[in-house]
Structures are given as C-alpha cells and as structure tokens.
PDB file of C-alpha atoms and ligand atoms in Angstrom:
ATOM      1  CA  MET E   1     -17.180   1.908  12.094  1.00  0.00           C
ATOM      2  CA  SER E   2     -15.529   3.557   9.776  1.00  0.00           C
ATOM      3  CA  PRO E   3     -12.148   3.070   7.328  1.00  0.00           C
ATOM      4  CA  PRO E   4      -9.094   5.281   8.867  1.00  0.00           C
ATOM      5  CA  GLU E   5      -8.559   9.125   8.647  1.00  0.00           C
ATOM      6  CA  PHE E   6      -5.161   8.165   6.373  1.00  0.00           C
ATOM      7  CA  LEU E   7      -7.470   6.072   4.167  1.00  0.00           C
ATOM      8  CA  SER E   8     -10.467   8.326   4.017  1.00  0.00           C
ATOM      9  CA  ASN E   9      -8.165  11.166   3.292  1.00  0.00           C
ATOM     10  CA  ILE E  10      -5.971   9.987   0.057  1.00  0.00           C
ATOM     11  CA  LEU E  11      -8.906   8.172  -1.164  1.00  0.00           C
ATOM     12  CA  SER E  12     -12.041  10.115  -0.398  1.00  0.00           C
ATOM     13  CA  PRO E  13     -14.758   8.173  -0.473  1.00  0.00           C
ATOM     14  CA  PRO E  14     -16.979   7.155  -3.007  1.00  0.00           C
ATOM     15  CA  ILE E  15     -13.655   6.500  -5.077  1.00  0.00           C
ATOM     16  CA  GLN E  16     -14.603   8.862  -8.014  1.00  0.00           C
ATOM     17  CA  PRO E  17     -13.662   6.475 -11.327  1.00  0.00           C
ATOM     18  CA  HIS E  18     -12.108   8.360 -15.232  1.00  0.00           C
ATOM     19  CA  THR E  19     -14.668   8.842 -18.413  1.00  0.00           C
ATOM     20  CA  ASN E  20     -12.889   5.495 -19.363  1.00  0.00           C
ATOM     21  CA  ARG E  21     -11.791   3.428 -16.676  1.00  0.00           C
ATOM     22  CA  PRO E  22     -11.536   2.636 -12.508  1.00  0.00           C
ATOM     23  CA  HIS E  23      -9.886   5.039 -11.029  1.00  0.00           C
ATOM     24  CA  VAL E  24      -6.956   3.171  -9.416  1.00  0.00           C
ATOM     25  CA  THR E  25      -5.170   1.353  -6.318  1.00  0.00           C
ATOM     26  CA  LEU E  26      -1.622  -0.013  -6.082  1.00  0.00           C
ATOM     27  CA  THR E  27      -0.550  -2.018  -3.237  1.00  0.00           C
ATOM     28  CA  TYR E  28       0.497  -4.152  -1.329  1.00  0.00           C
ATOM     29  CA  ALA E  29       3.296  -5.295   1.806  1.00  0.00           C
ATOM     30  CA  GLN E  30       7.204  -5.545   1.100  1.00  0.00           C
ATOM     31  CA  SER E  31      10.333  -5.466   3.740  1.00  0.00           C
ATOM     32  CA  LEU E  32      12.489  -3.038   4.917  1.00  0.00           C
ATOM     33  CA  ASP E  33      14.258  -4.426   2.107  1.00  0.00           C
ATOM     34  CA  ALA E  34      12.010  -4.165  -0.397  1.00  0.00           C
ATOM     35  CA  LYS E  35      10.744  -7.847  -1.134  1.00  0.00           C
ATOM     36  CA  ILE E  36       6.763  -9.267  -0.750  1.00  0.00           C
ATOM     37  CA  ALA E  37       7.828 -12.585  -0.536  1.00  0.00           C
ATOM     38  CA  GLY E  38       9.967 -15.121   0.487  1.00  0.00           C
ATOM     39  CA  ALA E  39      12.789 -17.305  -1.740  1.00  0.00           C
ATOM     40  CA  ASN E  40      11.021 -19.473  -4.360  1.00  0.00           C
ATOM     41  CA  GLY E  41       7.700 -16.662  -3.875  1.00  0.00           C
ATOM     42  CA  ASN E  42       6.982 -18.239  -0.480  1.00  0.00           C
ATOM     43  CA  GLN E  43       3.748 -16.061   1.070  1.00  0.00           C
ATOM     44  CA  LEU E  44       5.023 -14.172   3.350  1.00  0.00           C
ATOM     45  CA  ILE E  45       2.649 -11.998   6.290  1.00  0.00           C
ATOM     46  CA  LEU E  46       4.463  -9.388   6.255  1.00  0.00           C
ATOM     47  CA  SER E  47       1.551  -6.865   7.764  1.00  0.00           C
ATOM     48  CA  GLY E  48       1.208  -7.107  11.710  1.00  0.00           C
ATOM     49  CA  LYS E  49      -2.212  -7.069  12.305  1.00  0.00           C
ATOM     50  CA  GLU E  50      -3.063  -3.429  12.889  1.00  0.00           C
ATOM     51  CA  SER E  51      -1.960  -2.539   9.039  1.00  0.00           C
ATOM     52  CA  LEU E  52      -3.441  -5.972   7.572  1.00  0.00           C
ATOM     53  CA  VAL E  53      -7.146  -4.504   9.401  1.00  0.00           C
ATOM     54  CA  MET E  54      -6.112  -0.744   7.292  1.00  0.00           C
ATOM     55  CA  THR E  55      -5.255  -3.262   4.127  1.00  0.00           C
ATOM     56  CA  HIS E  56      -8.854  -4.616   5.118  1.00  0.00           C
ATOM     57  CA  TRP E  57     -10.400  -0.818   5.485  1.00  0.00           C
ATOM     58  CA  MET E  58      -8.814  -0.409   1.872  1.00  0.00           C
ATOM     59  CA  ARG E  59     -11.016  -3.086   0.452  1.00  0.00           C
ATOM     60  CA  THR E  60     -14.027  -2.645   2.077  1.00  0.00           C
ATOM     61  CA  MET E  61     -13.442   1.285  -0.203  1.00  0.00           C
ATOM     62  CA  HIS E  62     -12.694  -0.172  -3.614  1.00  0.00           C
ATOM     63  CA  ASP E  63     -15.436  -1.902  -6.149  1.00  0.00           C
ATOM     64  CA  ALA E  64     -12.720  -5.142  -6.656  1.00  0.00           C
ATOM     65  CA  ILE E  65      -9.832  -6.469  -5.900  1.00  0.00           C
ATOM     66  CA  LEU E  66      -7.187  -7.755  -8.688  1.00  0.00           C
ATOM     67  CA  VAL E  67      -4.134  -9.865  -8.564  1.00  0.00           C
ATOM     68  CA  GLY E  68      -2.545 -11.707 -11.114  1.00  0.00           C
ATOM     69  CA  VAL E  69      -3.012 -15.600 -11.302  1.00  0.00           C
ATOM     70  CA  GLY E  70       0.147 -16.404 -10.253  1.00  0.00           C
ATOM     71  CA  THR E  71      -0.936 -15.216  -6.859  1.00  0.00           C
ATOM     72  CA  ALA E  72      -3.739 -16.767  -7.021  1.00  0.00           C
ATOM     73  CA  LEU E  73      -1.445 -19.220  -7.644  1.00  0.00           C
ATOM     74  CA  ASN E  74       0.658 -19.505  -5.055  1.00  0.00           C
ATOM     75  CA  ASP E  75      -1.655 -17.380  -2.250  1.00  0.00           C
ATOM     76  CA  ASP E  76      -4.717 -18.870  -2.772  1.00  0.00           C
ATOM     77  CA  PRO E  77      -5.826 -15.972  -1.425  1.00  0.00           C
ATOM     78  CA  GLN E  78      -9.435 -14.790   0.030  1.00  0.00           C
ATOM     79  CA  LEU E  79     -10.010 -10.670  -1.063  1.00  0.00           C
ATOM     80  CA  ASN E  80     -12.417 -10.740   1.248  1.00  0.00           C
ATOM     81  CA  THR E  81     -13.094  -8.022   4.424  1.00  0.00           C
ATOM     82  CA  ARG E  82     -12.575 -10.999   7.624  1.00  0.00           C
ATOM     83  CA  HIS E  83      -9.942  -8.852   9.450  1.00  0.00           C
ATOM     84  CA  LEU E  84     -12.091  -6.310   9.722  1.00  0.00           C
ATOM     85  CA  PRO E  85     -14.495  -6.198  13.073  1.00  0.00           C
ATOM     86  CA  PRO E  86     -17.648  -7.723  13.531  1.00  0.00           C
ATOM     87  CA  THR E  87     -20.003  -5.551  13.366  1.00  0.00           C
ATOM     88  CA  THR E  88     -24.045  -5.358  12.598  1.00  0.00           C
ATOM     89  CA  THR E  89     -24.720  -3.855   9.146  1.00  0.00           C
ATOM     90  CA  PRO E  90     -22.292  -5.950   6.625  1.00  0.00           C
ATOM     91  CA  TYR E  91     -18.598  -4.695   4.871  1.00  0.00           C
ATOM     92  CA  LYS E  92     -19.067  -3.826   1.615  1.00  0.00           C
ATOM     93  CA  LEU E  93     -16.958  -6.662  -0.515  1.00  0.00           C
ATOM     94  CA  PRO E  94     -14.367  -6.184  -3.600  1.00  0.00           C
ATOM     95  CA  ARG E  95     -15.446  -7.698  -6.770  1.00  0.00           C
ATOM     96  CA  PRO E  96     -11.841 -10.451  -7.004  1.00  0.00           C
ATOM     97  CA  VAL E  97     -10.905  -9.895 -10.080  1.00  0.00           C
ATOM     98  CA  ILE E  98      -8.251 -12.043 -12.105  1.00  0.00           C
ATOM     99  CA  LEU E  99      -5.878 -11.666 -15.251  1.00  0.00           C
ATOM    100  CA  ASP E 100      -5.875 -15.055 -15.786  1.00  0.00           C
ATOM    101  CA  SER E 101      -4.271 -15.665 -19.610  1.00  0.00           C
ATOM    102  CA  GLU E 102      -5.032 -18.833 -19.844  1.00  0.00           C
ATOM    103  CA  LEU E 103      -7.306 -19.610 -17.624  1.00  0.00           C
ATOM    104  CA  ARG E 104      -4.944 -21.576 -14.844  1.00  0.00           C
ATOM    105  CA  LEU E 105      -7.579 -20.665 -11.898  1.00  0.00           C
ATOM    106  CA  SER E 106      -8.018 -23.589 -10.197  1.00  0.00           C
ATOM    107  CA  PRO E 107     -11.998 -24.816  -9.556  1.00  0.00           C
ATOM    108  CA  THR E 108     -10.938 -25.771  -5.610  1.00  0.00           C
ATOM    109  CA  CYS E 109      -9.673 -21.977  -5.216  1.00  0.00           C
ATOM    110  CA  LYS E 110     -11.080 -20.263  -2.171  1.00  0.00           C
ATOM    111  CA  LEU E 111     -12.542 -17.669  -4.501  1.00  0.00           C
ATOM    112  CA  LEU E 112     -14.539 -19.782  -5.978  1.00  0.00           C
ATOM    113  CA  LYS E 113     -15.958 -21.515  -2.712  1.00  0.00           C
ATOM    114  CA  ASN E 114     -16.362 -18.295  -0.867  1.00  0.00           C
ATOM    115  CA  PHE E 115     -18.586 -17.652  -3.849  1.00  0.00           C
ATOM    116  CA  LYS E 116     -20.608 -20.820  -3.051  1.00  0.00           C
ATOM    117  CA  LEU E 117     -20.535 -20.401   0.021  1.00  0.00           C
ATOM    118  CA  GLY E 118     -22.431 -16.823   0.027  1.00  0.00           C
ATOM    119  CA  THR E 119     -19.226 -15.438   2.056  1.00  0.00           C
ATOM    120  CA  GLY E 120     -17.952 -13.784  -1.387  1.00  0.00           C
ATOM    121  CA  LEU E 121     -18.767 -12.049  -4.734  1.00  0.00           C
ATOM    122  CA  ALA E 122     -18.503 -14.366  -8.424  1.00  0.00           C
ATOM    123  CA  PRO E 123     -14.703 -14.149  -9.363  1.00  0.00           C
ATOM    124  CA  TRP E 124     -14.115 -12.451 -13.011  1.00  0.00           C
ATOM    125  CA  VAL E 125     -11.461 -13.870 -14.738  1.00  0.00           C
ATOM    126  CA  PHE E 126      -9.964 -12.122 -17.493  1.00  0.00           C
ATOM    127  CA  CYS E 127      -8.120 -14.124 -20.422  1.00  0.00           C
ATOM    128  CA  LYS E 128      -6.949 -13.877 -24.089  1.00  0.00           C
ATOM    129  CA  ILE E 129      -8.925 -14.730 -26.917  1.00  0.00           C
ATOM    130  CA  SER E 130      -8.485 -17.918 -27.222  1.00  0.00           C
ATOM    131  CA  ASP E 131      -8.417 -20.376 -30.734  1.00  0.00           C
ATOM    132  CA  GLU E 132     -11.805 -22.088 -30.637  1.00  0.00           C
ATOM    133  CA  ASN E 133     -10.110 -25.308 -31.600  1.00  0.00           C
ATOM    134  CA  ASP E 134      -8.115 -25.256 -28.342  1.00  0.00           C
ATOM    135  CA  GLU E 135     -10.498 -27.755 -25.991  1.00  0.00           C
ATOM    136  CA  ALA E 136      -8.388 -28.302 -23.570  1.00  0.00           C
ATOM    137  CA  PHE E 137      -9.037 -24.211 -22.597  1.00  0.00           C
ATOM    138  CA  THR E 138     -12.861 -23.997 -23.542  1.00  0.00           C
ATOM    139  CA  ARG E 139     -13.095 -27.272 -20.962  1.00  0.00           C
ATOM    140  CA  ARG E 140     -11.154 -25.201 -18.472  1.00  0.00           C
ATOM    141  CA  ARG E 141     -13.479 -21.901 -19.243  1.00  0.00           C
ATOM    142  CA  GLU E 142     -16.376 -23.935 -18.793  1.00  0.00           C
ATOM    143  CA  THR E 143     -15.423 -25.702 -15.894  1.00  0.00           C
ATOM    144  CA  LEU E 144     -14.409 -22.416 -13.789  1.00  0.00           C
ATOM    145  CA  THR E 145     -17.651 -20.846 -15.617  1.00  0.00           C
ATOM    146  CA  ALA E 146     -20.020 -24.352 -13.668  1.00  0.00           C
ATOM    147  CA  GLU E 147     -18.015 -22.836 -10.355  1.00  0.00           C
ATOM    148  CA  GLY E 148     -19.037 -19.317 -10.694  1.00  0.00           C
ATOM    149  CA  ALA E 149     -16.498 -17.533 -12.812  1.00  0.00           C
ATOM    150  CA  ARG E 150     -17.482 -14.753 -14.957  1.00  0.00           C
ATOM    151  CA  ILE E 151     -14.531 -15.487 -17.732  1.00  0.00           C
ATOM    152  CA  VAL E 152     -13.767 -12.676 -19.836  1.00  0.00           C
ATOM    153  CA  SER E 153     -11.622 -12.633 -22.970  1.00  0.00           C
ATOM    154  CA  ILE E 154      -9.445  -9.109 -24.019  1.00  0.00           C
ATOM    155  CA  PRO E 155      -6.746  -8.526 -26.100  1.00  0.00           C
ATOM    156  CA  GLU E 156      -2.825  -8.752 -25.198  1.00  0.00           C
ATOM    157  CA  ASP E 157      -0.341  -6.371 -25.705  1.00  0.00           C
ATOM    158  CA  SER E 158       2.779  -6.461 -27.227  1.00  0.00           C
ATOM    159  CA  ALA E 159       3.985  -7.839 -24.750  1.00  0.00           C
ATOM    160  CA  LYS E 160       1.755 -10.945 -25.617  1.00  0.00           C
ATOM    161  CA  ARG E 161       0.205  -9.734 -21.404  1.00  0.00           C
ATOM    162  CA  LEU E 162      -3.252  -8.903 -21.185  1.00  0.00           C
ATOM    163  CA  SER E 163      -4.223  -5.714 -22.355  1.00  0.00           C
ATOM    164  CA  ILE E 164      -4.547  -3.107 -19.222  1.00  0.00           C
ATOM    165  CA  THR E 165      -5.995  -0.558 -21.306  1.00  0.00           C
ATOM    166  CA  HIS E 166      -9.175  -3.817 -22.003  1.00  0.00           C
ATOM    167  CA  LEU E 167      -9.194  -4.775 -18.950  1.00  0.00           C
ATOM    168  CA  LEU E 168     -10.050  -1.984 -16.952  1.00  0.00           C
ATOM    169  CA  GLU E 169     -12.333  -0.420 -20.119  1.00  0.00           C
ATOM    170  CA  GLU E 170     -14.426  -3.469 -19.506  1.00  0.00           C
ATOM    171  CA  LEU E 171     -14.065  -3.413 -15.702  1.00  0.00           C
ATOM    172  CA  ARG E 172     -15.400   0.654 -16.023  1.00  0.00           C
ATOM    173  CA  SER E 173     -18.400  -0.277 -18.420  1.00  0.00           C
ATOM    174  CA  SER E 174     -19.036  -3.521 -16.034  1.00  0.00           C
ATOM    175  CA  GLY E 175     -19.713  -0.349 -14.025  1.00  0.00           C
ATOM    176  CA  ILE E 176     -16.584  -0.541 -11.363  1.00  0.00           C
ATOM    177  CA  SER E 177     -15.448   2.802 -10.483  1.00  0.00           C
ATOM    178  CA  SER E 178     -12.702   1.567  -8.673  1.00  0.00           C
ATOM    179  CA  LEU E 179      -9.882  -0.481  -8.162  1.00  0.00           C
ATOM    180  CA  MET E 180      -7.322  -1.903  -5.699  1.00  0.00           C
ATOM    181  CA  VAL E 181      -4.710  -3.672  -7.062  1.00  0.00           C
ATOM    182  CA  GLU E 182      -3.021  -5.733  -4.913  1.00  0.00           C
ATOM    183  CA  GLY E 183       0.191  -7.213  -6.502  1.00  0.00           C
ATOM    184  CA  GLY E 184       2.459  -9.413  -7.479  1.00  0.00           C
ATOM    185  CA  ARG E 185       5.353  -8.822  -8.349  1.00  0.00           C
ATOM    186  CA  GLN E 186       4.549  -8.923 -11.724  1.00  0.00           C
ATOM    187  CA  ILE E 187       1.569  -6.953 -11.999  1.00  0.00           C
ATOM    188  CA  ILE E 188       2.724  -4.251  -9.670  1.00  0.00           C
ATOM    189  CA  SER E 189       5.409  -3.715 -13.059  1.00  0.00           C
ATOM    190  CA  SER E 190       3.093  -3.543 -14.669  1.00  0.00           C
ATOM    191  CA  PHE E 191       0.430  -1.535 -13.996  1.00  0.00           C
ATOM    192  CA  LEU E 192       3.295   1.083 -12.440  1.00  0.00           C
ATOM    193  CA  CYS E 193       4.962   1.433 -15.686  1.00  0.00           C
ATOM    194  CA  HIS E 194       1.987   1.230 -17.792  1.00  0.00           C
ATOM    195  CA  LYS E 195       1.968   4.218 -20.325  1.00  0.00           C
ATOM    196  CA  PRO E 196      -0.051   6.248 -20.368  1.00  0.00           C
ATOM    197  CA  LEU E 197      -0.113   6.315 -16.111  1.00  0.00           C
ATOM    198  CA  VAL E 198      -2.757   4.333 -14.675  1.00  0.00           C
ATOM    199  CA  VAL E 199      -2.149   3.915 -11.406  1.00  0.00           C
ATOM    200  CA  ASP E 200      -3.362   6.971  -9.199  1.00  0.00           C
ATOM    201  CA  ILE E 201      -2.656   5.840  -6.116  1.00  0.00           C
ATOM    202  CA  LEU E 202       0.657   3.880  -4.368  1.00  0.00           C
ATOM    203  CA  ILE E 203      -0.296   2.906  -0.828  1.00  0.00           C
ATOM    204  CA  VAL E 204       3.219   0.648   0.003  1.00  0.00           C
ATOM    205  CA  THR E 205       3.074  -1.149   3.466  1.00  0.00           C
ATOM    206  CA  VAL E 206       6.851  -1.438   4.993  1.00  0.00           C
ATOM    207  CA  ALA E 207       7.732  -4.388   7.599  1.00  0.00           C
ATOM    208  CA  PRO E 208       9.798  -4.014   9.675  1.00  0.00           C
ATOM    209  CA  THR E 209      11.474  -7.358   9.385  1.00  0.00           C
ATOM    210  CA  LEU E 210      14.072  -8.914   6.457  1.00  0.00           C
ATOM    211  CA  VAL E 211      14.183 -11.127   3.804  1.00  0.00           C
ATOM    212  CA  GLY E 212      17.303 -11.220   2.130  1.00  0.00           C
ATOM    213  CA  SER E 213      18.214 -11.223  -1.215  1.00  0.00           C
ATOM    214  CA  SER E 214      16.166 -14.905  -2.090  1.00  0.00           C
ATOM    215  CA  GLY E 215      13.166 -13.407  -1.880  1.00  0.00           C
ATOM    216  CA  VAL E 216      11.353 -12.251  -3.642  1.00  0.00           C
ATOM    217  CA  GLY E 217      11.516  -7.761  -4.871  1.00  0.00           C
ATOM    218  CA  ALA E 218       8.706  -5.979  -5.231  1.00  0.00           C
ATOM    219  CA  THR E 219       9.278  -4.835  -9.357  1.00  0.00           C
ATOM    220  CA  LEU E 220      10.962  -5.894 -11.911  1.00  0.00           C
ATOM    221  CA  GLU E 221      11.236  -2.799 -13.866  1.00  0.00           C
ATOM    222  CA  ASN E 222      14.274  -1.063 -14.812  1.00  0.00           C
ATOM    223  CA  LEU E 223      14.062   2.533 -13.224  1.00  0.00           C
ATOM    224  CA  GLU E 224      13.439   4.439 -16.280  1.00  0.00           C
ATOM    225  CA  SER E 225      10.809   2.562 -16.929  1.00  0.00           C
ATOM    226  CA  LEU E 226       9.500   3.119 -13.290  1.00  0.00           C
ATOM    227  CA  PRO E 227       7.807   6.577 -12.386  1.00  0.00           C
ATOM    228  CA  LYS E 228       7.923   9.738 -10.606  1.00  0.00           C
ATOM    229  CA  LEU E 229       6.571   9.320  -7.380  1.00  0.00           C
ATOM    230  CA  LYS E 230       4.918  12.444  -5.481  1.00  0.00           C
ATOM    231  CA  HIS E 231       4.761  11.383  -1.368  1.00  0.00           C
ATOM    232  CA  ILE E 232       1.210  12.123  -0.682  1.00  0.00           C
ATOM    233  CA  ALA E 233       0.589  10.461   2.956  1.00  0.00           C
ATOM    234  CA  SER E 234       2.269   8.140   5.098  1.00  0.00           C
ATOM    235  CA  ALA E 235       1.209   6.890   8.894  1.00  0.00           C
ATOM    236  CA  THR E 236       2.104   3.925  11.109  1.00  0.00           C
ATOM    237  CA  PHE E 237      -0.504   1.315  12.207  1.00  0.00           C
ATOM    238  CA  GLY E 238       0.878  -0.549  14.730  1.00  0.00           C
ATOM    239  CA  PRO E 239       5.209  -1.203  13.747  1.00  0.00           C
ATOM    240  CA  ASP E 240       4.481  -0.488  10.471  1.00  0.00           C
ATOM    241  CA  SER E 241       5.286   2.201   8.326  1.00  0.00           C
ATOM    242  CA  VAL E 242       2.602   3.187   5.288  1.00  0.00           C
ATOM    243  CA  ILE E 243       3.284   5.794   2.286  1.00  0.00           C
ATOM    244  CA  ALA E 244       1.200   6.481  -0.166  1.00  0.00           C
ATOM    245  CA  CYS E 245       2.636   8.397  -3.511  1.00  0.00           C
ATOM    246  CA  ARG E 246       0.900   9.668  -6.821  1.00  0.00           C
ATOM    247  CA  PRO E 247       2.963   8.822 -10.219  1.00  0.00           C
ATOM    248  CA  GLU E 248       3.650  12.769 -11.089  1.00  0.00           C
ATOM    249  CA  ASN E 249       1.044  13.374 -14.446  1.00  0.00           C
ATOM    250  CA  VAL E 250      -1.292  10.859 -13.692  1.00  0.00           C
ATOM    251  CA  GLY E 251      -4.870  11.951 -13.708  1.00  0.00           C
ATOM    252  CA  ALA E 252      -5.761  11.508 -17.920  1.00  0.00           C
ATOM    253  CA  SER E 253      -9.555  10.342 -17.941  1.00  0.00           C
TER     254      SER E 253
HETATM  255  N1  NDP A   1       3.344  -8.971  -0.104  1.00  0.00           N
HETATM  256  C1  NDP A   1       2.756  -8.916  -0.418  1.00  0.00           C
HETATM  257  O1  NDP A   1       1.516  -7.180  -0.761  1.00  0.00           O
HETATM  258  C2  NDP A   1       2.330  -8.838  -2.558  1.00  0.00           C
HETATM  259  C3  NDP A   1       3.426 -10.490  -2.186  1.00  0.00           C
HETATM  260  N2  NDP A   1       2.271 -11.446  -3.339  1.00  0.00           N
HETATM  261  C4  NDP A   1       3.671 -12.540  -3.930  1.00  0.00           C
HETATM  262  O2  NDP A   1       3.802 -12.030  -5.418  1.00  0.00           O
HETATM  263  C5  NDP A   1       3.997 -13.085  -5.315  1.00  0.00           C
HETATM  264  C6  NDP A   1       3.304 -13.404  -7.030  1.00  0.00           C
HETATM  265  O3  NDP A   1       4.087 -12.768  -8.263  1.00  0.00           O
HETATM  266  P1  NDP A   1       4.106 -13.430  -9.736  1.00  0.00           P
HETATM  267  O4  NDP A   1       4.348 -14.987  -9.398  1.00  0.00           O
HETATM  268  O5  NDP A   1       4.728 -12.400 -10.194  1.00  0.00           O
HETATM  269  O6  NDP A   1       2.622 -13.151  -9.954  1.00  0.00           O
HETATM  270  P2  NDP A   1       1.998 -12.211 -10.185  1.00  0.00           P
HETATM  271  O7  NDP A   1       0.101 -12.419  -9.386  1.00  0.00           O
HETATM  272  O8  NDP A   1       2.191 -10.745 -10.265  1.00  0.00           O
HETATM  273  O9  NDP A   1       1.003 -13.246 -11.884  1.00  0.00           O
HETATM  274  C7  NDP A   1       1.809 -12.932 -12.712  1.00  0.00           C
HETATM  275  C8  NDP A   1       1.061 -13.742 -14.310  1.00  0.00           C
HETATM  276  O10 NDP A   1      -0.291 -12.416 -14.860  1.00  0.00           O
HETATM  277  C9  NDP A   1      -0.766 -12.766 -15.785  1.00  0.00           C
HETATM  278  N3  NDP A   1      -1.059 -11.223 -16.466  1.00  0.00           N
HETATM  279  C10 NDP A   1      -1.466 -11.947 -17.035  1.00  0.00           C
HETATM  280  N4  NDP A   1      -1.986 -10.424 -17.314  1.00  0.00           N
HETATM  281  C11 NDP A   1      -0.664  -9.769 -17.309  1.00  0.00           C
HETATM  282  C12 NDP A   1      -0.374  -8.532 -17.674  1.00  0.00           C
HETATM  283  N5  NDP A   1      -0.865  -7.521 -18.387  1.00  0.00           N
HETATM  284  N6  NDP A   1       0.939  -8.187 -16.542  1.00  0.00           N
HETATM  285  C13 NDP A   1       1.384  -9.217 -16.052  1.00  0.00           C
HETATM  286  N7  NDP A   1       1.107 -10.449 -15.682  1.00  0.00           N
HETATM  287  C14 NDP A   1      -0.228 -10.161 -16.184  1.00  0.00           C
HETATM  288  C15 NDP A   1       0.569 -14.054 -16.364  1.00  0.00           C
HETATM  289  O11 NDP A   1       0.126 -15.237 -16.096  1.00  0.00           O
HETATM  290  P3  NDP A   1      -0.214 -15.303 -18.013  1.00  0.00           P
HETATM  291  O12 NDP A   1       0.304 -15.242 -18.376  1.00  0.00           O
HETATM  292  O13 NDP A   1      -0.621 -16.768 -17.199  1.00  0.00           O
HETATM  293  O14 NDP A   1      -1.605 -15.042 -17.760  1.00  0.00           O
HETATM  294  C16 NDP A   1       1.479 -13.336 -15.191  1.00  0.00           C
HETATM  295  O15 NDP A   1       2.715 -15.520 -15.303  1.00  0.00           O
HETATM  296  C17 NDP A   1       3.962 -14.217  -4.999  1.00  0.00           C
HETATM  297  O16 NDP A   1       4.987 -15.432  -3.865  1.00  0.00           O
HETATM  298  C18 NDP A   1       3.128 -14.244  -3.728  1.00  0.00           C
HETATM  299  O17 NDP A   1       3.130 -14.075  -2.557  1.00  0.00           O
HETATM  300  C19 NDP A   1       1.250 -10.768  -3.671  1.00  0.00           C
HETATM  301  C20 NDP A   1       0.807 -10.146  -3.921  1.00  0.00           C
HETATM  302  C21 NDP A   1       0.987  -8.938  -2.894  1.00  0.00           C
HETATM  303  N1  LIG A   2      -1.115  -6.352   3.163  1.00  0.00           N
HETATM  304  C1  LIG A   2      -0.665  -7.134   2.753  1.00  0.00           C
HETATM  305  N2  LIG A   2       0.130  -7.991   3.893  1.00  0.00           N
HETATM  306  C2  LIG A   2       1.060  -8.780   3.405  1.00  0.00           C
HETATM  307  O1  LIG A   2       1.738  -9.228   4.618  1.00  0.00           O
HETATM  308  C3  LIG A   2       0.422  -9.995   2.869  1.00  0.00           C
HETATM  309  N3  LIG A   2       1.979 -10.733   2.125  1.00  0.00           N
HETATM  310  C4  LIG A   2      -0.357  -9.575   1.783  1.00  0.00           C
HETATM  311  N4  LIG A   2      -0.581 -10.035   0.707  1.00  0.00           N
HETATM  312  C5  LIG A   2      -1.735  -9.758  -0.384  1.00  0.00           C
HETATM  313  O2  LIG A   2      -2.795 -10.712   0.635  1.00  0.00           O
HETATM  314  C6  LIG A   2      -3.361 -11.716  -0.134  1.00  0.00           C
HETATM  315  C7  LIG A   2      -3.826 -12.683   0.880  1.00  0.00           C
HETATM  316  O3  LIG A   2      -5.426 -11.694   0.670  1.00  0.00           O
HETATM  317  P1  LIG A   2      -6.149 -13.269   2.169  1.00  0.00           P
HETATM  318  O4  LIG A   2      -4.977 -13.062   3.420  1.00  0.00           O
HETATM  319  O5  LIG A   2      -6.568 -14.392   1.491  1.00  0.00           O
HETATM  320  O6  LIG A   2      -7.407 -11.884   1.969  1.00  0.00           O
HETATM  321  C8  LIG A   2      -2.416 -12.075  -1.508  1.00  0.00           C
HETATM  322  O7  LIG A   2      -2.643 -12.977  -2.192  1.00  0.00           O
HETATM  323  C9  LIG A   2      -1.813 -10.641  -1.307  1.00  0.00           C
HETATM  324  O8  LIG A   2      -2.229 -10.820  -2.842  1.00  0.00           O
HETATM  325  N5  LIG A   2      -0.842  -7.768   2.139  1.00  0.00           N
END
C-alpha cells in the first residue's frame, strides 16, 4: 500500500526540509462556500471517505502534524492514520504538535490517551515563556508533563502569538523534517501570512457542500496579507476536489 499518486507527485517522499525549518504543508477541508466549520465553530465532517483516506496518507508522509489549541479544545482530534486500510507493517504516525501559549490543552484529551495506550506519539505542546511565579501555569505544565506531553517554551512574536519562526527552528533542531499544519482558522492565517513565507505547499479539499454565512471561514486575513498562489495539481477523491498550490516566492532555506 502506498500514498495516492497525487500526493507522491507533489510531495516527492522523503520530503526535504530547509536548512533552518521543516518543509511545511498547510492543509484543510472546506465547503464550496469556503467554510471550515459550522456555526460557533462546530466541527463539520466535510471530507468524504475517499478524501479523508487521502488526508490520512498525507499524515503518514509527514514527521509532525500541528493544530492550534482552539482546534485541540474544540475537536479533540486524534491526528492519527486510522482511516487507512489494515496492513501488517504499521503506518508511520506523525508527531502531534499543539500551539498553546497558556497550556489550556486538556490532560484528558485523546492525543494523550492515545499516547498512553501506545497508539500515538507523545504530543509536543509549544507554549509561551512563563513567569516563574505563575503557579497556575506551572501546575498545568506539571499535569500535562505527567500525562506524557513534552512542553516546549518559545518566544512570542510582536502580536503576542507564539513565534512561528522559533517554532519551526525548534522543530527542525528536534529532528522534524516535514510538518503538516491542519488548522484551525487562526493557525491557517498565521502560517499563510507569515513573512518570510513558510508554507511550501497548500493542499485544500473542497467538498460539494454549502455551510452558509454562520460558518467559520478558512482565513481571517485581508487580500493584501495573503500570498499569491501558483497552481500545482488537482485531483478528485470521490465527490471532493483537492487542489494543491504553492505560494509564489517561497523557498528560502
Ligand atoms: N475543516 C478543517 O480542515 C479544519 C477545521 N478546523 C476548525 O477550526 C476551528 C478552530 O479554529 P480556531 O478557533 O481559529 O483555533 P486554532 O486551532 O487556529 O487555534 C488558535 C489558537 O492557537 C493559539 N496560537 C498560539 N500561537 C499562535 C499563532 N502564532 N497563530 C495562531 N494561533 C496561535 C492561540 O491560543 P493561545 O493564545 O491560547 O495560545 C489561538 O487562539 C474549529 O471550529 C475546528 O473545527 C480546524 C482544523 C481543520
Ligand atoms: N481533512 C479533514 N476533513 C474534514 O472534514 C475535517 N473536519 C478535518 N478536520 C481536521 O482533522 C482533525 C480531526 O482529526 P481526527 O479525525 O480526530 O484524526 C480536526 O481537528 C481538524 O484538524 N480534516
């Protein structure tokens, strides 16, 4: 069993990292009207089973998979490869990575449960550099560590968000060559609009569904902040269209 040709063509395994950061694949599923979730952020299963399998193949092709704490709290994701066909050789599992300044991740989340059951890698949780007198923060750190998470403190950027530059450098020096970023909305915007560009490839599944104006849109940013894209490839998986693009001028190592 191997990934669909669509993926092996555009991600040419093994995916090559840059000197100081992993290769970054940004991916998400959206409705025809560009919504990634329902009203109040309700999780929607937009992908049909064929494109979901494609996404799980994509997960096996990356060393790590990142979501924001908004998604971790809202969806309680597993970020594993359970939709792939059974096989005798286990599939490579990506390292779960969560961006979580305040350590709000639940100690009972599925990512930590899967780690304890031996069905997932220990999550790496990136947080802010805290004041050592912040006892509540220290307690949350100790609790998550006891449950198996690796907690990594990194600086914030000028907008008081965890610095994507520091995150990517830290991942690269921890042996992560390829990172798949799955969302949610704020994370998609931060990665897409980061200067210098850090997204190597954008792979979007478009499901033939309408969500309406109460849904959560894929990006928060205005047109001027968003990169120009060059189309790389498209394919259909069941009823869904999957489009791969590369931001123009990405690639500095
Ligand atoms: N259809 C799809 O493919 C997907 C849909 N979703 C949907 O997206 C929604 C969640 O999106 P959203 O609420 O925006 O949450 P996100 O998952 O984007 O997480 C955002 C949080 O991450 C933390 N964070 C830390 N550093 C950064 C940074 N540099 N940039 C951005 N965020 C950072 C912040 O919390 P703090 O300040 O506490 O650190 C922030 O509030 C859910 O409804 C989910 O279902 C999610 C993934 C995929
Ligand atoms: N590919 C895809 N299609 C959808 O319809 C989705 N809602 C998502 N969401 C992302 O997948 C995470 C859930 O992963 P698990 O099924 O728990 O492994 C969710 O948190 C989003 O990141 N993706």
